[in-house]
PDB file of C-alpha atoms in Angstrom:
ATOM      1  CA  MET A 848     -33.838   9.070  -9.405  1.00  0.00           C
ATOM      2  CA  GLN A 849     -31.443   8.169  -6.599  1.00  0.00           C
ATOM      3  CA  ARG A 850     -30.840   4.461  -5.948  1.00  0.00           C
ATOM      4  CA  TYR A 851     -29.523   2.715  -2.823  1.00  0.00           C
ATOM      5  CA  PHE A 852     -28.474  -0.854  -2.121  1.00  0.00           C
ATOM      6  CA  ILE A 853     -29.698  -2.233   1.203  1.00  0.00           C
ATOM      7  CA  GLU A 854     -29.445  -5.567   3.000  1.00  0.00           C
ATOM      8  CA  SER A 855     -32.213  -8.104   2.439  1.00  0.00           C
ATOM      9  CA  GLU A 856     -33.235  -7.937   6.102  1.00  0.00           C
ATOM     10  CA  GLN A 857     -33.937  -4.193   5.717  1.00  0.00           C
ATOM     11  CA  PHE A 858     -36.673  -5.060   3.226  1.00  0.00           C
ATOM     12  CA  GLY A 859     -40.049  -5.485   4.903  1.00  0.00           C
ATOM     13  CA  GLU A 860     -43.346  -6.341   3.254  1.00  0.00           C
ATOM     14  CA  GLN A 861     -44.519  -2.733   3.256  1.00  0.00           C
ATOM     15  CA  GLN A 862     -41.561  -0.687   4.507  1.00  0.00           C
ATOM     16  CA  VAL A 863     -37.776  -0.436   4.370  1.00  0.00           C
ATOM     17  CA  VAL A 864     -35.424   0.894   7.022  1.00  0.00           C
ATOM     18  CA  ILE A 865     -32.139   2.452   5.908  1.00  0.00           C
ATOM     19  CA  THR A 866     -29.303   3.061   8.357  1.00  0.00           C
ATOM     20  CA  GLY A 867     -25.632   4.026   8.397  1.00  0.00           C
ATOM     21  CA  ASP A 868     -23.909   5.971   5.626  1.00  0.00           C
ATOM     22  CA  ASP A 869     -26.867   5.698   3.261  1.00  0.00           C
ATOM     23  CA  ALA A 870     -29.207   7.220   5.830  1.00  0.00           C
ATOM     24  CA  ARG A 871     -26.794  10.088   6.391  1.00  0.00           C
ATOM     25  CA  HIS A 872     -26.476  10.575   2.637  1.00  0.00           C
ATOM     26  CA  ILE A 873     -30.254  10.734   2.229  1.00  0.00           C
ATOM     27  CA  GLY A 874     -30.700  13.233   5.061  1.00  0.00           C
ATOM     28  CA  LYS A 875     -27.609  15.448   4.919  1.00  0.00           C
ATOM     29  CA  VAL A 876     -26.266  15.220   1.363  1.00  0.00           C
ATOM     30  CA  MET A 877     -29.483  14.841  -0.610  1.00  0.00           C
ATOM     31  CA  ARG A 878     -31.447  16.932   1.946  1.00  0.00           C
ATOM     32  CA  SER A 879     -34.417  14.652   1.425  1.00  0.00           C
ATOM     33  CA  LYS A 880     -37.635  15.076   3.354  1.00  0.00           C
ATOM     34  CA  PRO A 881     -40.768  12.992   4.053  1.00  0.00           C
ATOM     35  CA  GLY A 882     -42.655  12.384   0.839  1.00  0.00           C
ATOM     36  CA  ASP A 883     -39.528  12.208  -1.346  1.00  0.00           C
ATOM     37  CA  GLU A 884     -39.094   9.026  -3.386  1.00  0.00           C
ATOM     38  CA  PHE A 885     -36.093   6.904  -4.369  1.00  0.00           C
ATOM     39  CA  ILE A 886     -35.280   3.337  -5.406  1.00  0.00           C
ATOM     40  CA  VAL A 887     -33.863   0.591  -3.200  1.00  0.00           C
ATOM     41  CA  SER A 888     -32.454  -2.804  -4.193  1.00  0.00           C
ATOM     42  CA  ASP A 889     -31.126  -5.755  -2.241  1.00  0.00           C
ATOM     43  CA  GLY A 890     -28.710  -6.527  -5.078  1.00  0.00           C
ATOM     44  CA  VAL A 891     -30.253  -9.955  -5.594  1.00  0.00           C
ATOM     45  CA  SER A 892     -33.929 -10.119  -6.476  1.00  0.00           C
ATOM     46  CA  ARG A 893     -35.894  -7.308  -4.825  1.00  0.00           C
ATOM     47  CA  GLU A 894     -36.151  -3.742  -6.069  1.00  0.00           C
ATOM     48  CA  ALA A 895     -38.737  -1.132  -5.128  1.00  0.00           C
ATOM     49  CA  LEU A 896     -39.789   2.475  -5.407  1.00  0.00           C
ATOM     50  CA  VAL A 897     -40.160   3.860  -1.888  1.00  0.00           C
ATOM     51  CA  LYS A 898     -41.418   7.072  -0.273  1.00  0.00           C
ATOM     52  CA  ILE A 899     -39.848   8.529   2.862  1.00  0.00           C
ATOM     53  CA  ILE A 900     -42.007   8.376   6.008  1.00  0.00           C
ATOM     54  CA  SER A 901     -39.520   9.747   8.527  1.00  0.00           C
ATOM     55  CA  ILE A 902     -35.895  10.855   8.739  1.00  0.00           C
ATOM     56  CA  GLU A 903     -33.937  10.597  11.970  1.00  0.00           C
ATOM     57  CA  PRO A 904     -30.166  10.887  12.546  1.00  0.00           C
ATOM     58  CA  GLY A 905     -28.747   7.630  11.196  1.00  0.00           C
ATOM     59  CA  GLU A 906     -32.087   6.112  10.185  1.00  0.00           C
ATOM     60  CA  VAL A 907     -34.617   6.590   7.393  1.00  0.00           C
ATOM     61  CA  GLU A 908     -37.979   4.821   7.218  1.00  0.00           C
ATOM     62  CA  ALA A 909     -39.772   4.590   3.885  1.00  0.00           C
ATOM     63  CA  GLU A 910     -42.905   2.884   2.638  1.00  0.00           C
ATOM     64  CA  ILE A 911     -42.886   0.711  -0.455  1.00  0.00           C
ATOM     65  CA  VAL A 912     -44.830   2.420  -3.224  1.00  0.00           C
ATOM     66  CA  SER A 913     -44.359  -0.285  -5.845  1.00  0.00           C
ATOM     67  CA  GLN A 914     -42.237  -3.338  -6.540  1.00  0.00           C
ATOM     68  CA  LEU A 915     -39.950  -2.979  -9.546  1.00  0.00           C
ATOM     69  CA  GLU A 916     -38.421  -5.446 -11.949  1.00  0.00           C
ATOM     70  CA  PRO A 917     -34.636  -5.456 -11.445  1.00  0.00           C
ATOM     71  CA  ALA A 918     -32.828  -3.666 -14.259  1.00  0.00           C
ATOM     72  CA  GLY A 919     -31.236  -6.060 -16.714  1.00  0.00           C
ATOM     73  CA  GLU A 920     -27.607  -6.951 -16.091  1.00  0.00           C
ATOM     74  CA  PRO A 921     -25.249  -7.788 -18.989  1.00  0.00           C
ATOM     75  CA  TRP A 922     -25.605 -11.275 -20.470  1.00  0.00           C
ATOM     76  CA  LEU A 923     -21.830 -11.510 -20.663  1.00  0.00           C
ATOM     77  CA  GLN A 924     -20.535 -11.595 -17.098  1.00  0.00           C
ATOM     78  CA  VAL A 925     -17.131  -9.945 -17.279  1.00  0.00           C
ATOM     79  CA  THR A 926     -14.539 -10.138 -14.523  1.00  0.00           C
ATOM     80  CA  ILE A 927     -11.739  -7.579 -14.672  1.00  0.00           C
ATOM     81  CA  ALA A 928      -8.525  -9.231 -13.520  1.00  0.00           C
ATOM     82  CA  GLN A 929      -6.196  -6.273 -12.971  1.00  0.00           C
ATOM     83  CA  SER A 930      -2.568  -6.366 -11.906  1.00  0.00           C
ATOM     84  CA  LEU A 931      -2.346  -3.939  -8.977  1.00  0.00           C
ATOM     85  CA  PRO A 932      -1.490  -0.507 -10.415  1.00  0.00           C
ATOM     86  CA  LYS A 933       0.217   2.373  -8.664  1.00  0.00           C
ATOM     87  CA  GLY A 934      -1.574   5.071  -6.696  1.00  0.00           C
ATOM     88  CA  ASP A 935      -5.351   5.204  -6.820  1.00  0.00           C
ATOM     89  CA  LYS A 936      -5.642   3.773 -10.343  1.00  0.00           C
ATOM     90  CA  MET A 937      -7.385   0.630  -9.084  1.00  0.00           C
ATOM     91  CA  GLU A 938     -10.115   2.827  -7.637  1.00  0.00           C
ATOM     92  CA  THR A 939     -10.594   4.386 -11.074  1.00  0.00           C
ATOM     93  CA  VAL A 940     -10.758   0.962 -12.729  1.00  0.00           C
ATOM     94  CA  ILE A 941     -13.374  -0.260 -10.253  1.00  0.00           C
ATOM     95  CA  GLN A 942     -15.493   2.872 -10.466  1.00  0.00           C
ATOM     96  CA  LYS A 943     -15.550   3.218 -14.242  1.00  0.00           C
ATOM     97  CA  CYS A 944     -15.796  -0.495 -15.063  1.00  0.00           C
ATOM     98  CA  THR A 945     -18.685  -0.857 -12.605  1.00  0.00           C
ATOM     99  CA  GLU A 946     -20.498   1.905 -14.496  1.00  0.00           C
ATOM    100  CA  ILE A 947     -19.800   0.168 -17.811  1.00  0.00           C
ATOM    101  CA  GLY A 948     -21.037  -3.234 -16.616  1.00  0.00           C
ATOM    102  CA  ALA A 949     -18.293  -5.372 -15.013  1.00  0.00           C
ATOM    103  CA  ALA A 950     -19.543  -8.286 -12.902  1.00  0.00           C
ATOM    104  CA  ALA A 951     -16.471  -8.651 -10.676  1.00  0.00           C
ATOM    105  CA  PHE A 952     -12.911  -7.522 -10.021  1.00  0.00           C
ATOM    106  CA  LEU A 953      -9.933  -9.759  -9.276  1.00  0.00           C
ATOM    107  CA  PRO A 954      -6.723  -7.873  -8.392  1.00  0.00           C
ATOM    108  CA  PHE A 955      -3.502  -9.822  -8.813  1.00  0.00           C
ATOM    109  CA  ILE A 956       0.228  -9.479  -8.358  1.00  0.00           C
ATOM    110  CA  SER A 957       2.405 -10.208 -11.381  1.00  0.00           C
ATOM    111  CA  GLU A 958       6.125 -10.110 -12.067  1.00  0.00           C
ATOM    112  CA  ARG A 959       6.148  -6.409 -12.951  1.00  0.00           C
ATOM    113  CA  THR A 960       3.674  -5.200 -10.349  1.00  0.00           C
ATOM    114  CA  VAL A 961       5.236  -2.161  -8.700  1.00  0.00           C
ATOM    115  CA  VAL A 962       2.862  -1.894  -5.732  1.00  0.00           C
ATOM    116  CA  GLN A 963       4.193  -3.491  -2.566  1.00  0.00           C
ATOM    117  CA  TYR A 964       1.619  -5.912  -1.218  1.00  0.00           C
ATOM    118  CA  ASP A 965       0.839  -5.324   2.452  1.00  0.00           C
ATOM    119  CA  MET A 966      -1.417  -7.929   4.066  1.00  0.00           C
ATOM    120  CA  LYS A 967      -2.114  -5.613   7.026  1.00  0.00           C
ATOM    121  CA  LYS A 968      -3.600  -3.005   4.702  1.00  0.00           C
ATOM    122  CA  GLU A 969      -5.375  -5.472   2.431  1.00  0.00           C
ATOM    123  CA  GLU A 970      -8.696  -5.662   4.285  1.00  0.00           C
ATOM    124  CA  LYS A 971      -8.982  -1.883   4.603  1.00  0.00           C
ATOM    125  CA  ARG A 972      -8.180  -1.459   0.926  1.00  0.00           C
ATOM    126  CA  ILE A 973     -10.720  -4.075  -0.165  1.00  0.00           C
ATOM    127  CA  GLN A 974     -13.421  -2.444   1.959  1.00  0.00           C
ATOM    128  CA  ARG A 975     -12.723   0.891   0.258  1.00  0.00           C
ATOM    129  CA  TRP A 976     -12.832  -0.730  -3.187  1.00  0.00           C
ATOM    130  CA  ARG A 977     -16.163  -2.409  -2.352  1.00  0.00           C
ATOM    131  CA  LYS A 978     -17.602   0.911  -1.213  1.00  0.00           C
ATOM    132  CA  ILE A 979     -16.519   2.471  -4.519  1.00  0.00           C
ATOM    133  CA  ALA A 980     -18.159  -0.395  -6.431  1.00  0.00           C
ATOM    134  CA  LYS A 981     -21.391   0.051  -4.439  1.00  0.00           C
ATOM    135  CA  GLU A 982     -21.546   3.799  -5.055  1.00  0.00           C
ATOM    136  CA  ALA A 983     -20.748   3.387  -8.746  1.00  0.00           C
ATOM    137  CA  ALA A 984     -23.420   0.689  -9.109  1.00  0.00           C
ATOM    138  CA  GLU A 985     -25.967   2.999  -7.475  1.00  0.00           C
ATOM    139  CA  GLN A 986     -24.999   5.883  -9.735  1.00  0.00           C
ATOM    140  CA  ALA A 987     -25.249   3.687 -12.828  1.00  0.00           C
ATOM    141  CA  HIS A 988     -28.599   2.174 -11.713  1.00  0.00           C
ATOM    142  CA  ARG A 989     -27.184  -1.332 -11.652  1.00  0.00           C
ATOM    143  CA  SER A 990     -29.225  -4.131 -10.067  1.00  0.00           C
ATOM    144  CA  THR A 991     -26.206  -5.808  -8.505  1.00  0.00           C
ATOM    145  CA  ILE A 992     -22.944  -4.686  -6.963  1.00  0.00           C
ATOM    146  CA  PRO A 993     -19.870  -6.194  -8.640  1.00  0.00           C
ATOM    147  CA  ALA A 994     -17.845  -8.466  -6.391  1.00  0.00           C
ATOM    148  CA  VAL A 995     -14.396  -7.191  -5.413  1.00  0.00           C
ATOM    149  CA  MET A 996     -12.183 -10.113  -4.473  1.00  0.00           C
ATOM    150  CA  ALA A 997      -9.000 -10.236  -2.451  1.00  0.00           C
ATOM    151  CA  SER A 998      -5.702  -9.900  -4.296  1.00  0.00           C
ATOM    152  CA  VAL A 999      -4.172 -13.135  -5.571  1.00  0.00           C
ATOM    153  CA  SER A1000      -0.776 -14.207  -6.866  1.00  0.00           C
ATOM    154  CA  TRP A1001      -0.074 -14.819 -10.564  1.00  0.00           C
ATOM    155  CA  LYS A1002      -0.117 -18.563  -9.901  1.00  0.00           C
ATOM    156  CA  GLU A1003      -3.503 -18.317  -8.187  1.00  0.00           C
ATOM    157  CA  LEU A1004      -4.834 -16.229 -11.064  1.00  0.00           C
ATOM    158  CA  LEU A1005      -3.795 -18.862 -13.616  1.00  0.00           C
ATOM    159  CA  ALA A1006      -5.614 -21.522 -11.605  1.00  0.00           C
ATOM    160  CA  ALA A1007      -8.763 -19.363 -11.539  1.00  0.00           C
ATOM    161  CA  LEU A1008      -8.849 -19.011 -15.334  1.00  0.00           C
ATOM    162  CA  ALA A1009     -10.423 -22.462 -15.649  1.00  0.00           C
ATOM    163  CA  ASP A1010     -13.674 -21.015 -14.259  1.00  0.00           C
ATOM    164  CA  PHE A1011     -14.248 -18.828 -17.335  1.00  0.00           C
ATOM    165  CA  ASP A1012     -15.613 -19.547 -20.794  1.00  0.00           C
ATOM    166  CA  LEU A1013     -13.230 -17.027 -22.362  1.00  0.00           C
ATOM    167  CA  VAL A1014     -10.098 -15.380 -20.987  1.00  0.00           C
ATOM    168  CA  CYS A1015      -8.761 -12.344 -22.854  1.00  0.00           C
ATOM    169  CA  LEU A1016      -5.150 -11.555 -21.989  1.00  0.00           C
ATOM    170  CA  CYS A1017      -4.689  -7.936 -23.084  1.00  0.00           C
ATOM    171  CA  TYR A1018      -1.184  -7.961 -24.552  1.00  0.00           C
ATOM    172  CA  GLU A1019       0.300  -4.899 -26.205  1.00  0.00           C
ATOM    173  CA  GLN A1020       2.635  -6.966 -28.397  1.00  0.00           C
ATOM    174  CA  GLU A1021      -0.144  -9.136 -29.842  1.00  0.00           C
ATOM    175  CA  ASP A1022      -0.407  -8.428 -33.566  1.00  0.00           C
ATOM    176  CA  GLY A1023      -2.691 -11.306 -34.480  1.00  0.00           C
ATOM    177  CA  GLN A1024      -6.014 -11.959 -32.803  1.00  0.00           C
ATOM    178  CA  GLY A1025      -8.108  -8.959 -31.810  1.00  0.00           C
ATOM    179  CA  LEU A1026     -10.866  -8.727 -29.239  1.00  0.00           C
ATOM    180  CA  ARG A1027     -13.703  -8.882 -31.776  1.00  0.00           C
ATOM    181  CA  GLY A1028     -12.492 -12.169 -33.217  1.00  0.00           C
ATOM    182  CA  ALA A1029     -12.196 -13.753 -29.775  1.00  0.00           C
ATOM    183  CA  LEU A1030     -15.703 -12.593 -28.840  1.00  0.00           C
ATOM    184  CA  ARG A1031     -17.489 -13.611 -32.044  1.00  0.00           C
ATOM    185  CA  PRO A1032     -18.595 -17.159 -31.073  1.00  0.00           C
ATOM    186  CA  PHE A1033     -19.767 -15.998 -27.648  1.00  0.00           C
ATOM    187  CA  VAL A1034     -21.757 -13.066 -29.005  1.00  0.00           C
ATOM    188  CA  ALA A1035     -23.396 -15.462 -31.478  1.00  0.00           C
ATOM    189  CA  GLY A1036     -24.287 -17.763 -28.590  1.00  0.00           C
ATOM    190  CA  LEU A1037     -26.250 -14.999 -26.871  1.00  0.00           C
ATOM    191  CA  GLU A1038     -28.897 -15.281 -29.587  1.00  0.00           C
ATOM    192  CA  THR A1039     -29.783 -18.752 -28.294  1.00  0.00           C
ATOM    193  CA  GLY A1040     -30.092 -17.520 -24.705  1.00  0.00           C
ATOM    194  CA  ASN A1041     -26.693 -18.649 -23.445  1.00  0.00           C
ATOM    195  CA  THR A1042     -24.745 -16.696 -20.835  1.00  0.00           C
ATOM    196  CA  TYR A1043     -20.972 -16.685 -20.563  1.00  0.00           C
ATOM    197  CA  ARG A1044     -18.291 -15.796 -18.044  1.00  0.00           C
ATOM    198  CA  ILE A1045     -15.427 -13.787 -19.496  1.00  0.00           C
ATOM    199  CA  ALA A1046     -12.215 -12.623 -17.840  1.00  0.00           C
ATOM    200  CA  VAL A1047     -10.270  -9.606 -19.070  1.00  0.00           C
ATOM    201  CA  VAL A1048      -6.704  -9.822 -17.776  1.00  0.00           C
ATOM    202  CA  VAL A1049      -4.698  -6.584 -17.700  1.00  0.00           C
ATOM    203  CA  GLY A1050      -1.043  -6.410 -16.755  1.00  0.00           C
ATOM    204  CA  ALA A1051       0.889  -3.913 -14.665  1.00  0.00           C
ATOM    205  CA  GLU A1052       2.369  -0.623 -15.894  1.00  0.00           C
ATOM    206  CA  GLY A1053       5.315  -2.571 -17.303  1.00  0.00           C
ATOM    207  CA  GLY A1054       3.148  -5.234 -18.957  1.00  0.00           C
ATOM    208  CA  TYR A1055       3.835  -8.968 -18.769  1.00  0.00           C
ATOM    209  CA  SER A1056       7.035 -10.938 -19.002  1.00  0.00           C
ATOM    210  CA  GLU A1057       7.270 -13.399 -21.911  1.00  0.00           C
ATOM    211  CA  ALA A1058       7.105 -16.244 -19.415  1.00  0.00           C
ATOM    212  CA  GLU A1059       3.815 -14.931 -18.029  1.00  0.00           C
ATOM    213  CA  VAL A1060       2.264 -14.650 -21.485  1.00  0.00           C
ATOM    214  CA  THR A1061       3.320 -18.204 -22.293  1.00  0.00           C
ATOM    215  CA  ALA A1062       1.953 -19.516 -18.992  1.00  0.00           C
ATOM    216  CA  ALA A1063      -1.362 -17.702 -19.465  1.00  0.00           C
ATOM    217  CA  VAL A1064      -1.854 -19.065 -22.983  1.00  0.00           C
ATOM    218  CA  GLU A1065      -1.005 -22.570 -21.774  1.00  0.00           C
ATOM    219  CA  ALA A1066      -3.655 -22.091 -19.056  1.00  0.00           C
ATOM    220  CA  GLY A1067      -6.257 -21.360 -21.731  1.00  0.00           C
ATOM    221  CA  ALA A1068      -6.092 -17.583 -22.177  1.00  0.00           C
ATOM    222  CA  ALA A1069      -6.402 -15.963 -25.587  1.00  0.00           C
ATOM    223  CA  SER A1070      -3.737 -13.345 -26.213  1.00  0.00           C
ATOM    224  CA  ILE A1071      -5.544 -10.391 -27.766  1.00  0.00           C
ATOM    225  CA  GLY A1072      -4.583  -6.932 -28.944  1.00  0.00           C
ATOM    226  CA  LEU A1073      -6.513  -3.719 -28.341  1.00  0.00           C
ATOM    227  CA  GLY A1074      -5.424  -1.858 -31.452  1.00  0.00           C
ATOM    228  CA  ARG A1075      -2.271  -0.124 -32.582  1.00  0.00           C
ATOM    229  CA  ARG A1076      -2.030   2.309 -29.690  1.00  0.00           C
ATOM    230  CA  ILE A1077      -0.485   1.470 -26.338  1.00  0.00           C
ATOM    231  CA  LEU A1078      -2.981   1.984 -23.517  1.00  0.00           C
ATOM    232  CA  ARG A1079      -2.243   2.693 -19.884  1.00  0.00           C
ATOM    233  CA  THR A1080      -3.044  -0.163 -17.534  1.00  0.00           C
ATOM    234  CA  GLU A1081      -6.094   1.638 -16.103  1.00  0.00           C
ATOM    235  CA  THR A1082      -7.326   2.496 -19.610  1.00  0.00           C
ATOM    236  CA  ALA A1083      -6.982  -1.005 -21.058  1.00  0.00           C
ATOM    237  CA  ALA A1084      -9.619  -2.547 -18.776  1.00  0.00           C
ATOM    238  CA  MET A1085     -12.151   0.180 -19.545  1.00  0.00           C
ATOM    239  CA  ALA A1086     -11.510   0.019 -23.294  1.00  0.00           C
ATOM    240  CA  ALA A1087     -11.774  -3.772 -23.453  1.00  0.00           C
ATOM    241  CA  LEU A1088     -14.929  -3.861 -21.319  1.00  0.00           C
ATOM    242  CA  THR A1089     -16.595  -1.155 -23.406  1.00  0.00           C
ATOM    243  CA  CYS A1090     -15.847  -3.107 -26.586  1.00  0.00           C
ATOM    244  CA  ILE A1091     -17.290  -6.283 -25.060  1.00  0.00           C
ATOM    245  CA  MET A1092     -20.458  -4.474 -23.970  1.00  0.00           C
ATOM    246  CA  TYR A1093     -20.847  -2.930 -27.414  1.00  0.00           C
ATOM    247  CA  GLU A1094     -20.255  -6.163 -29.336  1.00  0.00           C
ATOM    248  CA  SER A1095     -22.791  -7.992 -27.168  1.00  0.00           C
ATOM    249  CA  GLY A1096     -25.470  -5.372 -27.791  1.00  0.00           C
ATOM    250  CA  GLU A1097     -25.403  -3.743 -24.364  1.00  0.00           C
ATOM    251  CA  MET A1098     -24.594  -0.365 -25.929  1.00  0.00           C
ATOM    252  CA  GLY A1099     -26.530  -0.715 -29.134  1.00  0.00           C
ATOM    253  CA  GLY A1100     -23.902  -2.815 -30.881  1.00  0.00           C
ATOM    254  CA  ALA A1101     -24.079  -6.266 -32.491  1.00  0.00           C
TER     255      ALA A1101
END
């Protein structure tokens, strides 16, 4: 069943009103009609099954059929910190990692980032990324939309690492600690009802410099390997996140 995220003020006691792109999608793309049902969520605490009352250009009114319990979000709240990749790879990372279960995205600029940062284009780019996250969350039947934050410098990223319980620096030259070992104490803690914030840090196409790896470890990151094969930058985030979801039981693991 189709799902849409709406603003809290669009939620009434007995009805919801949907406007903008979502209303156009319901009417023109889905070709919905009065009597059709779908799910709406405010991305915070309210979720409901609704039935269409009327469809007008740019506006859809629907009555609330029943209140729903928000679908469970992952116990491990994972932020994907991704060095800005070339082309539209960041869009792929946001879309696929939202489907898998990421809680947030933090783009950053590192020493080997190829993309030229343009402040004038930043806001437009972030708005597009947030739209992609919203649509992916709807498709995956998430209860919340992952946050997409503004791009930060490497120095700012290192300062932000203190906010996490575990920081996994995905490093292709790491031949010691793997992801499972780093996760083990946190997965065990889930059994007692704890929740944790985890950051997965992925470098640019050219990886990290030795100085960056040293600085990240000194800031509290765990340098971890993702196996014997070298993954593309857009693949590494998805692979690491999938492993984390599996190990924590979100995909039938653990």
